[in-house]
Amino acid sequence: MTHTDYTTEALKTWTAPLRGAEEGRTYLVLGLLSELGEVADVLKKAIRNGTPKDEVRRRLVDEIGDVLWYSAMIQHEGGLPAIDHELSPWLEYVARGISVADLLTHASFMYGITAEECRIANIAKLRDRAARGVIAGEGGSR
Ligand SMILES: [Mg+2]
């Protein structure tokens, strides 16, 4: 699944009223931050719990897929929002401190994870959620 194909599918789950709105771009940046935090949480718990590598890999594919969703939607919406918002320090952090490409490079090196694998898993998860009407709910395992 190419990035373009993925974006087409992912856009089906990026809906009004936030889509196309300035507040929507802020929402997406904060979503990207939270998903990167979930990646960190997987790695943190792997250290604490001695999680088997194949389980860590499975969880990373899921969370990196979420990272790719927010990253693709930010790109679709025209990039990072202007840094003139009350959340500026957070947005600045994202703009300067995080490279999704670097994350994927590391995931590939450590776990053999590919961007395509994450895209496919993410679209499968989103389609399942859409079919069950739980896209807008909370919790990673809904
Ligand atoms: Mg997640």
Coordinates of N, CA and C in Angstrom, one line a residue, residues 2-142:
T2 N 0.8 2.0 -1.0 CA 1.6 3.3 -1.1 C 1.1 4.3 -0.2
H3 N 1.9 5.3 0.1 CA 1.5 6.4 0.9 C 0.2 7.1 0.3
T4 N 0.2 7.2 -1.0 CA -1.0 7.9 -1.6 C -2.2 7.0 -1.4
D5 N -2.1 5.7 -1.6 CA -3.3 4.9 -1.4 C -3.7 4.9 0.0
Y6 N -2.7 4.9 0.9 CA -3.0 4.9 2.3 C -3.8 6.2 2.7
T7 N -3.3 7.3 2.2 CA -3.9 8.6 2.5 C -5.4 8.6 2.0
T8 N -5.6 8.1 0.8 CA -7.0 8.0 0.3 C -7.9 7.3 1.2
E9 N -7.4 6.1 1.7 CA -8.2 5.3 2.6 C -8.4 6.0 4.0
A10 N -7.3 6.6 4.5 CA -7.3 7.2 5.8 C -8.2 8.4 5.8
L11 N -8.3 9.1 4.7 CA -9.2 10.3 4.6 C -10.6 10.0 4.8
K12 N -11.0 8.8 4.6 CA -12.4 8.3 4.8 C -12.8 8.4 6.3
T13 N -11.7 8.4 7.1 CA -12.0 8.4 8.6 C -11.7 9.8 9.2
W14 N -11.3 10.8 8.4 CA -11.0 12.1 8.8 C -12.2 13.0 8.4
T15 N -13.1 13.3 9.4 CA -14.4 13.8 9.0 C -14.7 15.2 9.7
A16 N -15.8 15.8 9.3 CA -16.2 17.1 9.8 C -16.6 16.9 11.3
P17 N -16.5 17.9 12.1 CA -16.3 19.4 11.7 C -14.9 19.8 11.7
L18 N -14.0 18.9 12.1 CA -12.6 19.4 12.3 C -11.8 19.4 10.9
R19 N -12.3 18.5 10.0 CA -11.6 18.5 8.7 C -11.6 19.8 8.0
G20 N -10.5 20.3 7.6 CA -10.4 21.6 6.9 C -10.4 22.8 7.8
A21 N -10.6 22.6 9.1 CA -10.6 23.7 10.0 C -9.3 23.9 10.7
E22 N -8.9 25.2 11.0 CA -7.6 25.5 11.7 C -7.5 24.7 13.0
E23 N -8.6 24.6 13.7 CA -8.6 23.8 15.0 C -8.4 22.3 14.7
G24 N -8.8 21.9 13.5 CA -8.5 20.5 13.1 C -7.1 20.2 13.0
R25 N -6.3 21.2 12.5 CA -4.9 21.0 12.3 C -4.2 20.9 13.7
T26 N -4.6 21.7 14.6 CA -4.1 21.6 16.0 C -4.5 20.3 16.6
Y27 N -5.7 19.9 16.4 CA -6.2 18.5 16.9 C -5.2 17.4 16.3
L28 N -4.9 17.5 15.1 CA -4.1 16.5 14.4 C -2.7 16.5 15.0
V29 N -2.1 17.7 15.3 CA -0.8 17.7 15.9 C -0.8 17.1 17.3
L30 N -1.8 17.5 18.0 CA -1.9 16.9 19.4 C -2.1 15.4 19.3
G31 N -2.9 14.9 18.3 CA -3.0 13.5 18.1 C -1.7 12.8 17.8
L32 N -0.9 13.5 16.9 CA 0.4 12.9 16.6 C 1.2 12.8 17.8
L33 N 1.2 13.8 18.6 CA 2.0 13.8 19.9 C 1.6 12.6 20.7
S34 N 0.2 12.5 20.9 CA -0.3 11.4 21.8 C 0.1 10.0 21.2
E35 N 0.1 9.9 19.9 CA 0.4 8.5 19.3 C 1.9 8.3 19.4
L36 N 2.7 9.3 19.3 CA 4.2 9.1 19.5 C 4.4 8.7 21.0
G37 N 3.6 9.3 21.9 CA 3.7 8.9 23.3 C 3.3 7.4 23.5
E38 N 2.3 6.9 22.7 CA 1.9 5.5 22.8 C 3.1 4.6 22.3
V39 N 3.8 5.1 21.2 CA 5.0 4.3 20.8 C 6.0 4.2 22.0
A40 N 6.2 5.4 22.6 CA 7.1 5.4 23.7 C 6.7 4.5 24.9
D41 N 5.3 4.5 25.1 CA 4.8 3.6 26.1 C 5.0 2.1 25.9
V42 N 4.9 1.7 24.6 CA 5.2 0.4 24.2 C 6.6 0.0 24.6
L43 N 7.5 0.9 24.2 CA 9.0 0.7 24.5 C 9.3 0.7 26.0
K44 N 8.6 1.6 26.7 CA 8.8 1.7 28.2 C 8.4 0.4 28.8
K45 N 7.2 -0.1 28.5 CA 6.7 -1.3 29.1 C 7.5 -2.5 28.7
A46 N 8.1 -2.4 27.5 CA 8.9 -3.6 27.1 C 10.1 -3.7 28.1
I47 N 10.7 -2.5 28.4 CA 11.8 -2.5 29.4 C 11.3 -3.0 30.7
R48 N 10.2 -2.5 31.2 CA 9.7 -2.8 32.6 C 9.3 -4.3 32.7
N49 N 8.6 -4.7 31.6 CA 8.0 -6.1 31.7 C 8.7 -7.2 31.0
G50 N 9.8 -6.8 30.3 CA 10.5 -7.8 29.6 C 9.6 -8.4 28.5
T51 N 8.8 -7.6 27.9 CA 7.9 -8.1 26.8 C 8.6 -8.8 25.7
P52 N 8.1 -10.0 25.3 CA 8.8 -10.6 24.1 C 8.9 -9.7 22.9
K53 N 9.9 -9.9 22.2 CA 10.2 -9.0 21.0 C 9.0 -9.1 20.0
D54 N 8.5 -10.2 19.8 CA 7.4 -10.3 18.8 C 6.1 -9.6 19.2
E55 N 5.9 -9.5 20.5 CA 4.8 -8.8 21.0 C 5.0 -7.3 21.0
V56 N 6.3 -6.9 21.3 CA 6.6 -5.5 21.1 C 6.5 -5.0 19.7
R57 N 6.9 -5.9 18.8 CA 6.8 -5.6 17.3 C 5.4 -5.4 16.9
R58 N 4.5 -6.3 17.4 CA 3.0 -6.2 17.0 C 2.5 -4.9 17.5
R59 N 2.8 -4.5 18.7 CA 2.2 -3.3 19.3 C 2.8 -2.1 18.6
L60 N 4.1 -2.1 18.2 CA 4.7 -1.0 17.5 C 4.0 -0.8 16.1
V61 N 3.7 -1.9 15.4 CA 3.1 -1.8 14.1 C 1.7 -1.1 14.3
D62 N 1.0 -1.4 15.3 CA -0.3 -0.8 15.6 C -0.1 0.7 15.9
E63 N 0.8 1.0 16.8 CA 1.0 2.5 17.2 C 1.6 3.3 16.1
I64 N 2.6 2.7 15.4 CA 3.2 3.5 14.3 C 2.1 3.7 13.2
G65 N 1.2 2.8 13.0 CA 0.1 3.0 12.0 C -0.7 4.2 12.5
D66 N -0.9 4.4 13.7 CA -1.7 5.6 14.2 C -0.8 6.8 14.0
V67 N 0.5 6.7 14.2 CA 1.4 7.9 13.9 C 1.2 8.3 12.4
L68 N 1.3 7.3 11.6 CA 1.2 7.5 10.1 C -0.1 8.2 9.8
W69 N -1.2 7.8 10.5 CA -2.5 8.4 10.2 C -2.5 9.9 10.5
Y70 N -2.0 10.3 11.6 CA -2.0 11.7 12.0 C -1.0 12.4 11.1
S71 N 0.1 11.8 10.8 CA 1.1 12.5 9.9 C 0.5 12.7 8.5
A72 N -0.2 11.7 8.0 CA -0.8 11.8 6.7 C -1.9 12.9 6.6
M73 N -2.7 13.0 7.7 CA -3.8 13.9 7.8 C -3.2 15.4 7.9
I74 N -2.1 15.5 8.7 CA -1.5 16.8 8.8 C -1.0 17.3 7.4
Q75 N -0.3 16.3 6.7 CA 0.2 16.6 5.4 C -1.0 17.0 4.4
H76 N -2.1 16.3 4.5 CA -3.3 16.6 3.7 C -3.8 17.9 4.0
E77 N -3.8 18.3 5.3 CA -4.4 19.6 5.7 C -3.5 20.8 5.4
G78 N -2.3 20.5 4.8 CA -1.5 21.6 4.4 C -0.3 21.8 5.4
G79 N 0.0 20.9 6.2 CA 1.2 21.0 7.0 C 0.9 21.5 8.4
L80 N 1.9 21.7 9.2 CA 1.7 22.1 10.6 C 1.0 23.5 10.6
P81 N 0.2 23.7 11.6 CA -0.5 25.0 11.8 C 0.5 26.1 12.1
A82 N 0.1 27.3 11.9 CA 0.9 28.4 12.3 C 1.2 28.4 13.8
I83 N 2.4 28.8 14.2 CA 2.7 28.7 15.6 C 2.3 30.0 16.3
D84 N 1.0 30.2 16.4 CA 0.6 31.4 17.1 C -0.6 31.0 18.0
H85 N -0.6 29.8 18.5 CA -1.7 29.3 19.2 C -1.3 29.2 20.7
E86 N -2.2 29.1 21.6 CA -1.9 28.9 23.0 C -1.1 27.6 23.2
L87 N -1.2 26.7 22.3 CA -0.5 25.4 22.4 C 0.9 25.5 21.7
S88 N 1.3 26.7 21.4 CA 2.6 26.9 20.7 C 3.7 26.0 21.2
P89 N 4.0 26.0 22.4 CA 5.2 25.2 22.9 C 5.1 23.7 22.4
W90 N 3.9 23.1 22.4 CA 3.7 21.8 22.0 C 3.9 21.6 20.5
L91 N 3.3 22.6 19.8 CA 3.4 22.5 18.3 C 4.8 22.7 17.9
E92 N 5.5 23.6 18.6 CA 6.9 23.9 18.3 C 7.7 22.6 18.5
Y93 N 7.4 21.9 19.5 CA 8.1 20.6 19.8 C 7.9 19.7 18.7
V94 N 6.7 19.5 18.2 CA 6.4 18.6 17.1 C 7.2 19.1 15.8
A95 N 7.1 20.4 15.6 CA 7.7 20.9 14.3 C 9.2 20.7 14.3
R96 N 9.9 20.8 15.5 CA 11.3 20.8 15.5 C 11.9 19.4 16.0
G97 N 11.1 18.7 16.8 CA 11.7 17.6 17.5 C 11.4 16.2 17.0
I98 N 10.4 16.1 16.1 CA 10.0 14.7 15.7 C 10.1 14.5 14.2
S99 N 10.7 13.4 13.8 CA 10.7 13.0 12.4 C 10.1 11.6 12.3
V100 N 8.9 11.6 11.7 CA 8.3 10.3 11.5 C 9.2 9.3 10.7
A101 N 10.0 9.9 9.7 CA 10.9 9.1 8.9 C 12.0 8.5 9.8
D102 N 12.5 9.2 10.8 CA 13.4 8.7 11.7 C 12.8 7.6 12.6
L103 N 11.6 7.7 13.0 CA 10.9 6.7 13.7 C 10.8 5.4 12.9
L104 N 10.4 5.5 11.6 CA 10.3 4.4 10.8 C 11.7 3.7 10.5
T105 N 12.7 4.5 10.4 CA 14.0 4.0 10.2 C 14.5 3.1 11.4
H106 N 14.2 3.6 12.5 CA 14.5 2.9 13.8 C 13.7 1.6 13.9
A107 N 12.4 1.7 13.6 CA 11.5 0.6 13.7 C 11.9 -0.5 12.7
S108 N 12.4 -0.1 11.6 CA 12.8 -1.1 10.6 C 14.1 -1.7 11.0
F109 N 15.0 -0.9 11.5 CA 16.3 -1.5 12.0 C 16.1 -2.4 13.2
M110 N 15.3 -2.1 14.1 CA 15.2 -2.8 15.4 C 14.2 -4.0 15.2
Y111 N 13.2 -3.9 14.4 CA 12.1 -4.8 14.4 C 11.7 -5.3 13.0
G112 N 12.3 -4.8 12.0 CA 12.0 -5.2 10.7 C 10.6 -4.7 10.2
I113 N 10.2 -3.6 10.9 CA 8.8 -3.0 10.6 C 8.9 -2.1 9.4
T114 N 8.0 -2.3 8.5 CA 7.9 -1.4 7.3 C 6.7 -0.4 7.4
A115 N 6.9 0.7 6.7 CA 5.8 1.7 6.7 C 4.5 1.0 6.1
E116 N 4.7 0.2 5.0 CA 3.6 -0.4 4.3 C 2.8 -1.3 5.3
E117 N 3.6 -2.1 6.0 CA 3.0 -3.0 7.0 C 2.1 -2.2 8.0
C118 N 2.6 -1.1 8.5 CA 1.9 -0.2 9.4 C 0.6 0.4 8.8
R119 N 0.8 0.8 7.5 CA -0.4 1.4 6.8 C -1.5 0.4 6.6
I120 N -1.2 -0.8 6.2 CA -2.1 -1.9 6.0 C -2.8 -2.2 7.3
A121 N -2.1 -2.4 8.4 CA -2.7 -2.7 9.7 C -3.6 -1.6 10.2
N122 N -3.2 -0.3 9.9 CA -3.9 0.8 10.4 C -5.3 0.9 9.6
I123 N -5.2 0.7 8.3 CA -6.5 0.8 7.6 C -7.4 -0.3 8.0
A124 N -6.9 -1.5 8.2 CA -7.7 -2.6 8.6 C -8.4 -2.3 10.0
K125 N -7.6 -1.7 10.9 CA -8.2 -1.3 12.2 C -9.3 -0.3 12.0
L126 N -9.0 0.7 11.2 CA -10.0 1.8 11.0 C -11.3 1.3 10.3
R127 N -11.1 0.4 9.3 CA -12.3 -0.2 8.7 C -13.1 -1.0 9.7
D128 N -12.5 -1.7 10.5 CA -13.2 -2.5 11.5 C -13.9 -1.5 12.5
R129 N -13.3 -0.5 12.9 CA -13.9 0.5 13.8 C -15.1 1.2 13.1
A130 N -14.9 1.5 11.8 CA -16.0 2.2 11.1 C -17.2 1.2 11.0
A131 N -16.9 0.0 10.7 CA -18.0 -1.0 10.6 C -18.8 -1.2 11.9
R132 N -18.1 -1.0 13.0 CA -18.7 -1.2 14.3 C -19.2 0.2 14.9
G133 N -19.0 1.3 14.1 CA -19.4 2.6 14.6 C -18.7 3.1 15.8
V134 N -17.4 2.8 15.9 CA -16.6 3.3 17.1 C -15.4 4.1 16.7
I135 N -15.4 4.7 15.5 CA -14.3 5.6 15.1 C -14.1 6.7 16.1
A136 N -15.1 7.3 16.6 CA -14.9 8.5 17.4 C -14.8 8.2 18.9
G137 N -14.8 7.0 19.2 CA -14.7 6.6 20.7 C -13.3 6.8 21.2
E138 N -13.1 6.2 22.4 CA -11.7 6.4 23.0 C -11.2 5.0 23.3
G139 N -9.9 5.0 23.4 CA -9.2 3.7 23.8 C -8.6 3.0 22.5
G140 N -7.4 2.6 22.6 CA -6.7 2.0 21.5 C -7.2 0.7 21.1
S141 N -7.9 0.0 22.0 CA -8.3 -1.4 21.7 C -9.8 -1.5 21.5
R142 N -10.5 -0.3 21.2 CA -12.0 -0.4 21.0 C -12.3 -1.1 19.8

